[in-house]
Short mmCIF file of C-alpha atoms (C1' of nucleotides) in Angstrom, two decimals:
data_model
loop_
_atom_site.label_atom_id
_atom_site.label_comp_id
_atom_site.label_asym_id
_atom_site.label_seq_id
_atom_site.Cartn_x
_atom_site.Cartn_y
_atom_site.Cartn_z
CA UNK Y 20 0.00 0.00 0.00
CA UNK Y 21 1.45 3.50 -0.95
CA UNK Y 22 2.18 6.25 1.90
CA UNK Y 23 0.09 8.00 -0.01
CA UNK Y 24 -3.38 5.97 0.21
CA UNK Y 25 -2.43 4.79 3.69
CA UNK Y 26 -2.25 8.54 5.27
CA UNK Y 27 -5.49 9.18 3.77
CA UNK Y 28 -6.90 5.93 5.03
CA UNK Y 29 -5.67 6.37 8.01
CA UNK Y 30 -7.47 9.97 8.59
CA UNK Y 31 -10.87 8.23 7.41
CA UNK Y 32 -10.86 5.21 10.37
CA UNK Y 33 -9.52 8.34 12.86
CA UNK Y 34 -12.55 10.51 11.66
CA UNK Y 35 -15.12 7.69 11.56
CA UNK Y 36 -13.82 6.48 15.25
CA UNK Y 37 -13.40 10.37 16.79
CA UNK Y 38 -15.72 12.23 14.83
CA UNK Y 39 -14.45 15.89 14.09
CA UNK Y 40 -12.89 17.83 16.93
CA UNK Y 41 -13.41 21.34 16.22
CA UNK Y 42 -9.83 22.78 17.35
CA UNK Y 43 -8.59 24.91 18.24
CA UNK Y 44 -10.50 25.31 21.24
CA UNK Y 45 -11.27 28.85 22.64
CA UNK Y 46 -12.22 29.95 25.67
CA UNK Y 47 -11.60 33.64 26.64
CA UNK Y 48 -11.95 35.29 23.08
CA UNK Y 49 -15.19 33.91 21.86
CA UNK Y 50 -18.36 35.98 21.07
CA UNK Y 51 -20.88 36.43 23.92
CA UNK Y 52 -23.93 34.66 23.72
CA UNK Y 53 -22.67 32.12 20.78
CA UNK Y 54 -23.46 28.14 21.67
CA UNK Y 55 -22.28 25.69 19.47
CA UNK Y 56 -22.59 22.20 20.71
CA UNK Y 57 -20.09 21.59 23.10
CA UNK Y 58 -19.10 25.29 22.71
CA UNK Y 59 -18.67 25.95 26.51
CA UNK Y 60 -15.73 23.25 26.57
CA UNK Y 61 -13.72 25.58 23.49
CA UNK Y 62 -14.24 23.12 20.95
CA UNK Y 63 -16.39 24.01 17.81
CA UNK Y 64 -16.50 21.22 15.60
CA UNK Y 65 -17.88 21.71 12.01
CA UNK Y 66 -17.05 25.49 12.32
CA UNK Y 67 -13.79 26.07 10.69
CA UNK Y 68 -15.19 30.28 10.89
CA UNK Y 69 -12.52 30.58 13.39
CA UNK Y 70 -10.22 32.51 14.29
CA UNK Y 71 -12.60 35.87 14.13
CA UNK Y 72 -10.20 38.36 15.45
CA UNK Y 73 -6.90 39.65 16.86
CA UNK Y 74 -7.76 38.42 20.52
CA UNK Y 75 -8.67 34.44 19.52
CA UNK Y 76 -5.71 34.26 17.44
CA UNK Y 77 -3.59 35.86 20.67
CA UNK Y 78 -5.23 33.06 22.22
CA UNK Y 79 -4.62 30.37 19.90
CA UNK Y 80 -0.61 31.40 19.90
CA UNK Y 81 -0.80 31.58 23.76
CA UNK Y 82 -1.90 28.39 23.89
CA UNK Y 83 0.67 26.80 21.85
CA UNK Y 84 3.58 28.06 24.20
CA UNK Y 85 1.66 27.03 27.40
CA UNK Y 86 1.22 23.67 25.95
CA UNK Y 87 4.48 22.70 25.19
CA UNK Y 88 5.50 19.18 26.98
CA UNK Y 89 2.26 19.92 29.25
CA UNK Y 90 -1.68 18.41 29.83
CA UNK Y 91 -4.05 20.82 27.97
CA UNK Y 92 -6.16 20.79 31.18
CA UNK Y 93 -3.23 22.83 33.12
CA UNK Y 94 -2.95 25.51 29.90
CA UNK Y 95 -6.46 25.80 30.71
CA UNK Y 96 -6.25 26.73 34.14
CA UNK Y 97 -3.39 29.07 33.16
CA UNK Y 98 -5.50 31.28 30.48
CA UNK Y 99 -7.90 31.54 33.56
CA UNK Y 100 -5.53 32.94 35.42
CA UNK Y 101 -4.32 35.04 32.24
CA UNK Y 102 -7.48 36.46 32.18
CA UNK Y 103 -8.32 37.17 35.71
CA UNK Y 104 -5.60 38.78 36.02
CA UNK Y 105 -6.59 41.56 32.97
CA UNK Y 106 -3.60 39.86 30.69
CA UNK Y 107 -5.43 38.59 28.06
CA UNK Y 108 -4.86 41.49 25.04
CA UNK Y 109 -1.94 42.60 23.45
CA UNK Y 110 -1.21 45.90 25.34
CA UNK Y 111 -1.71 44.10 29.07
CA UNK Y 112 0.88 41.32 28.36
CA UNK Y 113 3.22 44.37 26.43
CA UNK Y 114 2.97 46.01 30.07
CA UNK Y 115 3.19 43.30 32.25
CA UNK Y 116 6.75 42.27 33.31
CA UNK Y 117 7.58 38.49 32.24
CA UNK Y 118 7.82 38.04 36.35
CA UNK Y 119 4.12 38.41 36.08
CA UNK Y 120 3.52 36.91 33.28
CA UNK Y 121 5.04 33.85 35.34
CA UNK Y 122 2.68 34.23 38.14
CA UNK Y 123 -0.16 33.69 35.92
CA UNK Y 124 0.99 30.90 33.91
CA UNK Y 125 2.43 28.49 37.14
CA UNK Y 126 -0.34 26.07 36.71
CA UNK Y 127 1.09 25.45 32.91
CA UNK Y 128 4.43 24.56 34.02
CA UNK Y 129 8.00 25.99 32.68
CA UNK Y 130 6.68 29.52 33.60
CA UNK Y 131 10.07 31.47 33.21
CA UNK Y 132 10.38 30.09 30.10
CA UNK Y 133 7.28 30.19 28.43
CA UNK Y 134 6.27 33.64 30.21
CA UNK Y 135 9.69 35.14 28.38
CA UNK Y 136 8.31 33.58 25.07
CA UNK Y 137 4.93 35.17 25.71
CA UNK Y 138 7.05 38.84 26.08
CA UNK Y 139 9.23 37.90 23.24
CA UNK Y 140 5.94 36.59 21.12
CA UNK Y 141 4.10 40.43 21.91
CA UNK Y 142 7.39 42.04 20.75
CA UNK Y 143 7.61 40.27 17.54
CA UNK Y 144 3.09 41.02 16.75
CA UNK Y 145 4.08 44.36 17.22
CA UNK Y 146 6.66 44.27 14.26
CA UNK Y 147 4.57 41.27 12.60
CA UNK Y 148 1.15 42.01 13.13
CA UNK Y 149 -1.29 38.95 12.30
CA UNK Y 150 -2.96 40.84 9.60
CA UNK Y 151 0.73 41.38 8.09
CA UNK Y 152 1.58 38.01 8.92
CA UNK Y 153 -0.89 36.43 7.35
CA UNK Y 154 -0.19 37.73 3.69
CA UNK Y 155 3.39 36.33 4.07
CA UNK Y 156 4.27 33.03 2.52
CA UNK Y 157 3.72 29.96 4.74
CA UNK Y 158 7.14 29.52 4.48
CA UNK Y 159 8.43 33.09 5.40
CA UNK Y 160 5.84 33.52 8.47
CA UNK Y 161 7.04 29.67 9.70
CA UNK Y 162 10.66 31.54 9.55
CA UNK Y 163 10.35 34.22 11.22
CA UNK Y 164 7.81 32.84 13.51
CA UNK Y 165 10.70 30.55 14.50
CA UNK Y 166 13.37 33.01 15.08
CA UNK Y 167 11.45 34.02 17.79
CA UNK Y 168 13.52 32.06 20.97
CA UNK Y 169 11.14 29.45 22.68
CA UNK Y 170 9.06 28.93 19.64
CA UNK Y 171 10.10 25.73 17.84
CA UNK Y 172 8.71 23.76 14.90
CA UNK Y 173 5.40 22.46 16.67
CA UNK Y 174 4.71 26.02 18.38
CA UNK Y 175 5.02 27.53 15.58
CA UNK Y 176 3.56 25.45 13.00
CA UNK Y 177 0.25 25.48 15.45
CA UNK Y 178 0.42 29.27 15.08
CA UNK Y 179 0.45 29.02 11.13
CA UNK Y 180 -2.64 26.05 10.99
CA UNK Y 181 -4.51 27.23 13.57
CA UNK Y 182 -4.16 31.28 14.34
CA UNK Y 183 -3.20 31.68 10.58
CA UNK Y 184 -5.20 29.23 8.38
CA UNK Y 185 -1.66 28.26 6.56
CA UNK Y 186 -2.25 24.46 5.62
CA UNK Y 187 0.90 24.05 7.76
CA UNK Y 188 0.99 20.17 9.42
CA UNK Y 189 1.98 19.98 13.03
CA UNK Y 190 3.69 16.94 14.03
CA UNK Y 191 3.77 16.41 17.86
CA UNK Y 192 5.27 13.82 19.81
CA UNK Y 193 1.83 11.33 19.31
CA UNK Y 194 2.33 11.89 15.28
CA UNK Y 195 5.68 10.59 15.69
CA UNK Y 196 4.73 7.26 17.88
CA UNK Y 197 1.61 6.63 15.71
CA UNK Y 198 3.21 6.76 12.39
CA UNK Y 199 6.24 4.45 14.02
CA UNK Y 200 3.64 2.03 15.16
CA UNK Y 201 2.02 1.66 11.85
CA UNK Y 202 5.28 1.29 9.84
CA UNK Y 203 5.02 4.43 8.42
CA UNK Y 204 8.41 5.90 8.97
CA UNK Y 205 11.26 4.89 10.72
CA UNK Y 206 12.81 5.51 14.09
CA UNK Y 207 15.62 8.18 12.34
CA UNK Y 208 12.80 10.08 10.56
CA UNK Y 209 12.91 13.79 11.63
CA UNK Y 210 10.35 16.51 12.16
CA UNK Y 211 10.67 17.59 8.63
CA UNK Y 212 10.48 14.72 6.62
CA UNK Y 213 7.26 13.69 8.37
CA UNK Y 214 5.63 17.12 7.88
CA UNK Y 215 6.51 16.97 4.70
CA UNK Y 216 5.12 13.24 3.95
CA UNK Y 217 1.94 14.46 5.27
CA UNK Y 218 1.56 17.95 3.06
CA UNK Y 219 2.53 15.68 -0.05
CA UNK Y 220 0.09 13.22 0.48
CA UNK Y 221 -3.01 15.47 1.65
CA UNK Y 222 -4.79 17.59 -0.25
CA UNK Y 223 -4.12 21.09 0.82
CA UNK Y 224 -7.07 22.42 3.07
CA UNK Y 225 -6.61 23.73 6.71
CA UNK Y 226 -9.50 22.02 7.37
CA UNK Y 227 -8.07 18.61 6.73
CA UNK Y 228 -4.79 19.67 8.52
CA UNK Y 229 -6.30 20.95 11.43
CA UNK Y 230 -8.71 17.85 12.03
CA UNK Y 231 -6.44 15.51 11.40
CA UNK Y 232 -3.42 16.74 13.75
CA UNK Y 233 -6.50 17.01 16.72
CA UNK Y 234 -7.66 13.34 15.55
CA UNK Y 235 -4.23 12.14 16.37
CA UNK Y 236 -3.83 13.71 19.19
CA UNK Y 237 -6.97 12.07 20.61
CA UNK Y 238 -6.02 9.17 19.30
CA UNK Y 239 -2.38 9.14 21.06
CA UNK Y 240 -4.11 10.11 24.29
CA UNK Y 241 -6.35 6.79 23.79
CA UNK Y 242 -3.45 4.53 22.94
CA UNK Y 243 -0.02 6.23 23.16
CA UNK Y 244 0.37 7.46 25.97
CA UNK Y 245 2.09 4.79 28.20
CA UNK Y 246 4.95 2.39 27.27
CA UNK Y 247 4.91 0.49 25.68
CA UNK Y 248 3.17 2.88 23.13
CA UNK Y 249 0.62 1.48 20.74
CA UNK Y 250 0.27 -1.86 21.26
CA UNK Y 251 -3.66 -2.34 21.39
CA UNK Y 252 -3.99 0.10 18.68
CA UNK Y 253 -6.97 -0.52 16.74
CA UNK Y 254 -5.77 1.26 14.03
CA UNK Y 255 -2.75 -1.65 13.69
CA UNK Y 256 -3.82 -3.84 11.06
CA UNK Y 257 -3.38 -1.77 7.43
"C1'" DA R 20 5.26 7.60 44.30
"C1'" DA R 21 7.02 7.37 39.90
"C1'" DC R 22 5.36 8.64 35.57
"C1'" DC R 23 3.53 11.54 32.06
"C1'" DA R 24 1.93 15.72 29.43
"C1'" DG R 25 -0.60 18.52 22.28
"C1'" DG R 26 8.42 20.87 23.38
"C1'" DA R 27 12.42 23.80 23.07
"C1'" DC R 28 17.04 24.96 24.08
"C1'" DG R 29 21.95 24.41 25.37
"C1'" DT R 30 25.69 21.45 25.61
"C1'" DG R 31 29.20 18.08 24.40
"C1'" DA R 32 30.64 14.44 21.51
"C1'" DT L 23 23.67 15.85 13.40
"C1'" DC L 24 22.24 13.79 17.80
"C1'" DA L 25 21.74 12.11 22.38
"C1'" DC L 26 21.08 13.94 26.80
"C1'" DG L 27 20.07 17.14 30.72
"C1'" DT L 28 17.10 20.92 32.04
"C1'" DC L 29 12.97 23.38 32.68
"C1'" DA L 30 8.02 22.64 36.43
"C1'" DT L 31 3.16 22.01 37.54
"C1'" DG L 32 -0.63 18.87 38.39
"C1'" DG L 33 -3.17 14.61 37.67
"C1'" DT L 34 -3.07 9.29 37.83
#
DNA sequence: AACCAGGACGTGA
DNA sequence: TCACGTCATGGT
């Protein structure tokens, strides 16, 4: 079976098992009085209309930092705190010092880090602004987005599918253990070669992208998550 | 109580 | 290049 047929496949069983999962999920930045299924959770599936605005994409990139090497639940505690403590806009987090930043993003773990990435990230918007950003080439904007210290090929490449509707594929650290499991690639194969295996054999739509890099997610939280990763994976026999 | 989470960076070989 | 240590909280 060619790579080809059996990434496409392999979207259809994740779809048919999962159902679509409406990332990226919002929770601060979304419209007043809008319900949408599950909407209160931040997940919108069928509704690829986001993001709407400045604010939900500042959300979207915040998100990627805090949930670096982390459990989505404890990003979600730290945007609460982001945005009881007034930081959720541009301007506040230009303001704040990254000391406070850190206060408000303990819960998500590697706060001195990720809260300097957060000031760094506001410095480079106000050179880059999304609107600006946005017109670039995907590759330029994936550039530049990663000369920005703390942002690295999964950060930013969330940024460009999600916050920037570039058909940019994310490969995270599930991506990697499903596509081992299923014979797919090799132990040696790198970030790049697998991003690039997927954008050759999909057809180019951020909507595809973006469900399918949430589908495997879910699916590596189902069966890759412990060692030894994979091994009652449904999704096994091709 | 060790293990893990939707990584990235610095270092030494 | 690449293998390894470091960064850190919170749930299981």
């Amino acid at each position: 079976m060619h790579l080809q047929y059996k990434l496409t496949d392999l979207y259809e069983r994740l779809l048919k098992s999962y159902g679509y999962q409406g990332w990226w999920p919002l929770y601060y930045s979304i419209p007043p009085g809008v319900t949408f299924g599950n909407y209160k959770k931040g997940y919108h599936p069928g509704d690829y209309n986001f993001p709407q605005n400045s604010v939900q994409k500042l959300e979207i990139c915040l998100g990627a930092i805090l949930t670096q090497n982390t459990k989505w639940q404890n990003v979600v505690s730290a945007l609460h705190s982001l945005n009881a403590s007034n930081l959720f806009s541009l301007t506040a987090l230009q303001k704040a010092t990254s000391e406070q930043i850190a206060v408000a993003i303990k819960s998500a773990g590697y706060y001195n880090q990720k809260s300097q990435t957060i000031k760094r990230l506001v410095t480079f918007l106000r050179a880059h602004p999304f609107a600006k950003l946005k017109n670039e080439s995907t590759p330029v904007a994936r550039e530049k987005l990663l000369s920005i210290k703390g942002i690295g090929p999964e950060t930013a490449d969330c940024i460009l599918l999600y916050a920037l509707d570039k058909t940019s594929f994310v490969i995270d650290a599930y991506t990697t253990r499903i596509c081992r499991q299923l014979r797919i690639i090799d132990k040696k194969t790198s970030y790049a070669e697998l991003k690039h295996l997927f954008e050759s054999s999909l057809e180019k739509k951020k909507e595809l992208f973006q469900e399918y890099h949430a589908l495997l997610v879910c699916h590596g939280k189902m069966y890759y998550s412990r060692k030894p990763y994979g091994v009652n994976d449904p999704m096994i026999d091709f």
